[in-house]
Short mmCIF file of C-alpha atoms and ligand atoms in Angstrom, two decimals:
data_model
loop_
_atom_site.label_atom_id
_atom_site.label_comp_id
_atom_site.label_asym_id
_atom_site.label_seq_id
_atom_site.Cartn_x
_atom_site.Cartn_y
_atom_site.Cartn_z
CA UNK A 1 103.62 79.97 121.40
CA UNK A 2 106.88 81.43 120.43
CA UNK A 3 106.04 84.44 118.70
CA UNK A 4 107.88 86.68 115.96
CA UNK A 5 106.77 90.73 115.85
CA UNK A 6 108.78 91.67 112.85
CA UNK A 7 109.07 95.10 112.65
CA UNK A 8 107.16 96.08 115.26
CA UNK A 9 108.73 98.97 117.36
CA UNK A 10 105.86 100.13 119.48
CA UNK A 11 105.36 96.28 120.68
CA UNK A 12 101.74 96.90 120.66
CA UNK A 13 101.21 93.37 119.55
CA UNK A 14 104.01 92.03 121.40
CA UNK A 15 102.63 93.19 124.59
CA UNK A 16 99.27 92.00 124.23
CA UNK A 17 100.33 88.71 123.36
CA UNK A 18 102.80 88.57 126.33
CA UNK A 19 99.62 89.45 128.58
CA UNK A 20 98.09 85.75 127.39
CA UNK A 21 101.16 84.12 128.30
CA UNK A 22 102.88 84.00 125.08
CA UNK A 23 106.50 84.11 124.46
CA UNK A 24 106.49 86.91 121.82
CA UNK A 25 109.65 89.50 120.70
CA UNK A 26 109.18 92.32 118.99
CA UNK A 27 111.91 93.09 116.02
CA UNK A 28 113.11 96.43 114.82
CA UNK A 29 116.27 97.84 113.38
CA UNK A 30 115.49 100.83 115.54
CA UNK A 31 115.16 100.63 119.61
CA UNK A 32 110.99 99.85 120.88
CA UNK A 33 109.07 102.43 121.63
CA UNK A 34 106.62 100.11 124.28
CA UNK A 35 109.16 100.14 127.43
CA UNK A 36 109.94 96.23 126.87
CA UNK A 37 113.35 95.98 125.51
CA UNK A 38 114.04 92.53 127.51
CA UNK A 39 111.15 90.98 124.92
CA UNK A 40 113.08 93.23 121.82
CA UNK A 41 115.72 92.49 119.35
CA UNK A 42 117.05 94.85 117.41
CA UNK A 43 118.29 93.59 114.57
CA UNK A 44 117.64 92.83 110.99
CA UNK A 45 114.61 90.68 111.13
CA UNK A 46 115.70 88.56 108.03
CA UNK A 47 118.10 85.84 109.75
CA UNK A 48 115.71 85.57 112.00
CA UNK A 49 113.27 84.31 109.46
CA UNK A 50 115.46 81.36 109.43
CA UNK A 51 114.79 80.16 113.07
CA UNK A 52 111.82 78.22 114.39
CA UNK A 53 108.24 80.43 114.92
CA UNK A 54 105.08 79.25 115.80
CA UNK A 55 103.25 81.99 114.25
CA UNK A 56 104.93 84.92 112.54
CA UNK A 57 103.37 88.59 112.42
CA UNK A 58 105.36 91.36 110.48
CA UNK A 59 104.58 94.97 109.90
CA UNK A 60 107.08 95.77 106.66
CA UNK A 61 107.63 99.10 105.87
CA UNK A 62 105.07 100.71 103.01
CA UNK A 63 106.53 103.92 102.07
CA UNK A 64 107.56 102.37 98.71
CA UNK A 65 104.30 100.25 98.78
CA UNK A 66 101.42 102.86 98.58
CA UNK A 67 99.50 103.56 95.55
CA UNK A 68 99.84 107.25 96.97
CA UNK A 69 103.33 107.69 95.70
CA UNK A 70 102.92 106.59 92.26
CA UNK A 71 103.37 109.79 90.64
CA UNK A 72 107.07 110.03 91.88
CA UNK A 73 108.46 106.72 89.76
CA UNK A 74 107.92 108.83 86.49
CA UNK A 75 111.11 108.36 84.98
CA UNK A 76 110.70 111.20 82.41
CA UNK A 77 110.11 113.53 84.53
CA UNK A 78 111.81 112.83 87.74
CA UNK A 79 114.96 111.09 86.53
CA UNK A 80 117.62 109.69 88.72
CA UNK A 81 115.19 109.90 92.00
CA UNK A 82 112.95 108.02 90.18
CA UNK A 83 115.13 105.25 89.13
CA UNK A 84 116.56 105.45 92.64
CA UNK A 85 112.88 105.00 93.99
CA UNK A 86 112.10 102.05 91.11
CA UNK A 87 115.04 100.78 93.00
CA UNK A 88 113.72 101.01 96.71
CA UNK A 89 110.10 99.55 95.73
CA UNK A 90 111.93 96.24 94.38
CA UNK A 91 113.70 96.16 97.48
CA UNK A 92 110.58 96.84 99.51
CA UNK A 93 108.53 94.10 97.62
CA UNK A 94 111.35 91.65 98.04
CA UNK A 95 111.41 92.47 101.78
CA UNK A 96 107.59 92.27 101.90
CA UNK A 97 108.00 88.54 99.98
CA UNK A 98 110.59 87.18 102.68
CA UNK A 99 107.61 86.57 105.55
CA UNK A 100 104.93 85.81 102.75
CA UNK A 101 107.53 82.83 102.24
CA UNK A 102 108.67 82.09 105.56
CA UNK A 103 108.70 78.50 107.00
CA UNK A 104 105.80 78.95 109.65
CA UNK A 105 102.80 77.66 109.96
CA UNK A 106 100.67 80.72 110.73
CA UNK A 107 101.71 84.16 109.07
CA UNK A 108 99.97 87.24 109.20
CA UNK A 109 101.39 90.67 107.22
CA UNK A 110 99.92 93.57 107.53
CA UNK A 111 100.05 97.00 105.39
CA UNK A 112 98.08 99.60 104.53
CA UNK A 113 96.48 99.54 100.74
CA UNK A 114 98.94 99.73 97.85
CA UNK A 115 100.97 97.67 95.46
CA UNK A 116 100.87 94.12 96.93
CA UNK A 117 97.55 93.55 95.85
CA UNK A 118 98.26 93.45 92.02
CA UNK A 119 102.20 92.51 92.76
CA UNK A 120 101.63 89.54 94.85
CA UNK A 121 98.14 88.26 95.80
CA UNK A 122 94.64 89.99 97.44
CA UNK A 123 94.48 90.56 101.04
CA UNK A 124 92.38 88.05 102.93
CA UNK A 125 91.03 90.67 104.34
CA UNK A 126 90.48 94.82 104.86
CA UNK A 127 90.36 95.87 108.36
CA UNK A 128 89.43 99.31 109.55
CA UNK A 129 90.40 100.88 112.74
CA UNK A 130 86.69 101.70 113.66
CA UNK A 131 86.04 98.09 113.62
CA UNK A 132 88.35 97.63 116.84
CA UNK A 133 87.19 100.49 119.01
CA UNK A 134 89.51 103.12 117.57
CA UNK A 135 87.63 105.85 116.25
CA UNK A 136 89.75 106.36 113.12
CA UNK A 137 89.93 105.16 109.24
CA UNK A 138 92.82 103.38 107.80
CA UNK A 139 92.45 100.82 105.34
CA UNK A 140 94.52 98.13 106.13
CA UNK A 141 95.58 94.98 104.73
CA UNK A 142 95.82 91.51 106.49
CA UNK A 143 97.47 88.60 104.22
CA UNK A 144 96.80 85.40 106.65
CA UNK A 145 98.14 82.05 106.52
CA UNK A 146 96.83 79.67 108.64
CA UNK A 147 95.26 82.51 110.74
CA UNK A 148 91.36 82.96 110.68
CA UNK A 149 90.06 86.27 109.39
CA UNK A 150 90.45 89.23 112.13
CA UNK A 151 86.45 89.23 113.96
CA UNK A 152 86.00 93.52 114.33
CA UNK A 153 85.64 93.33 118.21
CA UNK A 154 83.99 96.89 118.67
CA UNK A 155 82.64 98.91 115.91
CA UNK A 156 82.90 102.60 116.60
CA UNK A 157 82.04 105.66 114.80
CA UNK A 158 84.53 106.02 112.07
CA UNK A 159 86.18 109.55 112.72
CA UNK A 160 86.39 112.72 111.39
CA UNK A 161 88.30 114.19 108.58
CA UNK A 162 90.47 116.93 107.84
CA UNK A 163 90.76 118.80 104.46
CA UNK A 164 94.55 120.03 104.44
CA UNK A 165 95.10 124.20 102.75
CA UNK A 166 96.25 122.42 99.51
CA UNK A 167 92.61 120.61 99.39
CA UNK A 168 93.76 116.90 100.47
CA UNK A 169 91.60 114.96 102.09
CA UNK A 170 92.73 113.04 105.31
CA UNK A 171 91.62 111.09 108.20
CA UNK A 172 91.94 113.90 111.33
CA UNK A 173 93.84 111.01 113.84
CA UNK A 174 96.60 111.08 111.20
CA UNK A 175 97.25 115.04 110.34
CA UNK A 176 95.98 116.16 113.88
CA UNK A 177 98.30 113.80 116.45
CA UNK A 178 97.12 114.25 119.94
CA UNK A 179 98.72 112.51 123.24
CA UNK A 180 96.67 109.92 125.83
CA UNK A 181 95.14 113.22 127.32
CA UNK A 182 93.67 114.27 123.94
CA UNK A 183 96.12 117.42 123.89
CA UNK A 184 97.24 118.71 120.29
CA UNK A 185 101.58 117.66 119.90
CA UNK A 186 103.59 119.11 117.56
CA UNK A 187 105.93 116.49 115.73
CA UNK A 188 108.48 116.64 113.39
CA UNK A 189 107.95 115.22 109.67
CA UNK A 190 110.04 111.80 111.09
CA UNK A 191 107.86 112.23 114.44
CA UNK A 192 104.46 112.31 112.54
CA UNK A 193 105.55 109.23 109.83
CA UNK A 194 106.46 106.91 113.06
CA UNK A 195 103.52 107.59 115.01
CA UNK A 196 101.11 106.61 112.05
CA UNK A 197 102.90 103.75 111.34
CA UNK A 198 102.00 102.56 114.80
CA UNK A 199 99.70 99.57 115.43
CA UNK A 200 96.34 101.12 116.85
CA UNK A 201 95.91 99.45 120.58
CA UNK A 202 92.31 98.44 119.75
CA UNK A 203 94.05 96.53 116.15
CA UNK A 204 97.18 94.88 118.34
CA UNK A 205 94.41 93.32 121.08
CA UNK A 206 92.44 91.60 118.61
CA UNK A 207 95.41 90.22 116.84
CA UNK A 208 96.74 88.87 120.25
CA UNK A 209 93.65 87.41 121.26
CA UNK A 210 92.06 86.09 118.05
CA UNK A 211 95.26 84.78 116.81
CA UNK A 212 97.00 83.82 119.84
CA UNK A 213 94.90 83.09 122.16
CA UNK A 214 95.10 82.60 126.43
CA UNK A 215 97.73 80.19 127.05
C1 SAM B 1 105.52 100.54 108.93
S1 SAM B 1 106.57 100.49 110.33
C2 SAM B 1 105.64 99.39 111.36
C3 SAM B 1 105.50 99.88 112.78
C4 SAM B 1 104.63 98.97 113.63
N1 SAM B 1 103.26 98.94 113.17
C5 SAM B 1 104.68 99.36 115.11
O1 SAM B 1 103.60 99.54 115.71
O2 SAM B 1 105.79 99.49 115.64
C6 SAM B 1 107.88 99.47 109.72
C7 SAM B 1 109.01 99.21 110.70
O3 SAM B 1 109.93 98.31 110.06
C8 SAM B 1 111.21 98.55 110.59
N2 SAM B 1 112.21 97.90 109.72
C9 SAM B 1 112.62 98.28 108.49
N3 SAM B 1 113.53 97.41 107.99
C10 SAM B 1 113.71 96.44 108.92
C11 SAM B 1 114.52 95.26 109.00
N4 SAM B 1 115.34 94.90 107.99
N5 SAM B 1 114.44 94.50 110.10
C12 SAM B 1 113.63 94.85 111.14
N6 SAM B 1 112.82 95.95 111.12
C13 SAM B 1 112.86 96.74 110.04
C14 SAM B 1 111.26 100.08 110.65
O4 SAM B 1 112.25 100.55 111.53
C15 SAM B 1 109.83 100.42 111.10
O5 SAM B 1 109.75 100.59 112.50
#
């Protein structure tokens, strides 16, 4: 199949579905992260929604999608920055909208728990990152079309957490990044935001394999 990866830097999907003989490209405004940048384009995904997919899979930014945020589009008392982020979260829902309505027959958009729900329609399903071998929690959000639920392919304990100094409560794989060896890295705030936006290996393998099968 000919296979669109929108916004996918680390081409953890891409890759996998490369492995089963698929014709997949990752898409990113910024360069890929998985070592593949002959199966990349980096671009603005959106004329691309134009062109001919068999099955489209897009990872749209969240930042203005979370629940988490909500506090910060109080107009009263956050003025202009909250207008400015009012702003942003229309933007991000319209992005979010473009693949929900692209022409393609099987569509699959994925995001962690927020606004969507109420804005546009309920997931088809809630995935967890325990349910695919990775020993971490993050709610996340699948809205399929076309595409059969996600089947968890390894259920796994479901990972510690961490209690920050201000009290806050948060999965340890996403305040405590460690490399492939399991050694602690220090990231900057930009760092630490990409690498838990990043598909979990365990997450991009099922995808790959229950929605695109061997060739
Ligand atoms: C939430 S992250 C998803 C990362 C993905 N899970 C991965 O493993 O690479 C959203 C990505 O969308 C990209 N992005 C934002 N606007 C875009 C656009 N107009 N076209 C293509 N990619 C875009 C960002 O650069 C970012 O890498």
């Amino acid at each position: 199949m000919k296979i669109l990866v929108a916004c996918e830097e680390s081409q953890a999907v891409t890759k996998e579905l490369r492995k089963l003989g698929h014709e997949a490209y990752s898409c990113d405004i910024v360069e890929c992260s998985g070592g593949h940048p002959e199966w990349h384009l980096m671009q603005d995904v959106v004329p691309l929604l134009k062109q001919k997919w068999d099955m489209i899979i897009a990872f749209p930014p969240c930042t203005y999608l979370t629940v988490a945020g909500n506090r910060w589009f109080n107009v009263e008392k956050y003025g202009e920055k909250a207008i400015k982020r009012i702003e942003d979260r229309k933007e991000a829902i319209n992005f979010f909208k473009l693949f929900a309505n692209a022409d393609c027959e099987k569509i699959a958009i994925e995001n962690p728990i927020g606004i969507m729900s109420s804005k546009w329609r309920k997931p088809n399903q809630i995935i967890q990152p325990y349910m695919f071998g990775e020993q971490a929690r993050k709610g996340t959000c699948l809205w399929l079309k076309g595409l059969p639920l996600l089947e968890p392919t390894n259920i796994v304990e479901r990972g510690e957490f961490y209690i920050s100094p201000s009290g806050k409560k948060m999965p340890k794989w996403c305040s405590d990044p460690v490399d492939k060896n399991g050694k602690k890295i220090a990231y900057n705030c930009k760092g630490i935001k990409v690498l838990r936006s990043k598909t979990f290996p365990g997450i991009a393998k099922a995808m790959a394999e229950q929605w695109g099968g061997q060739v």
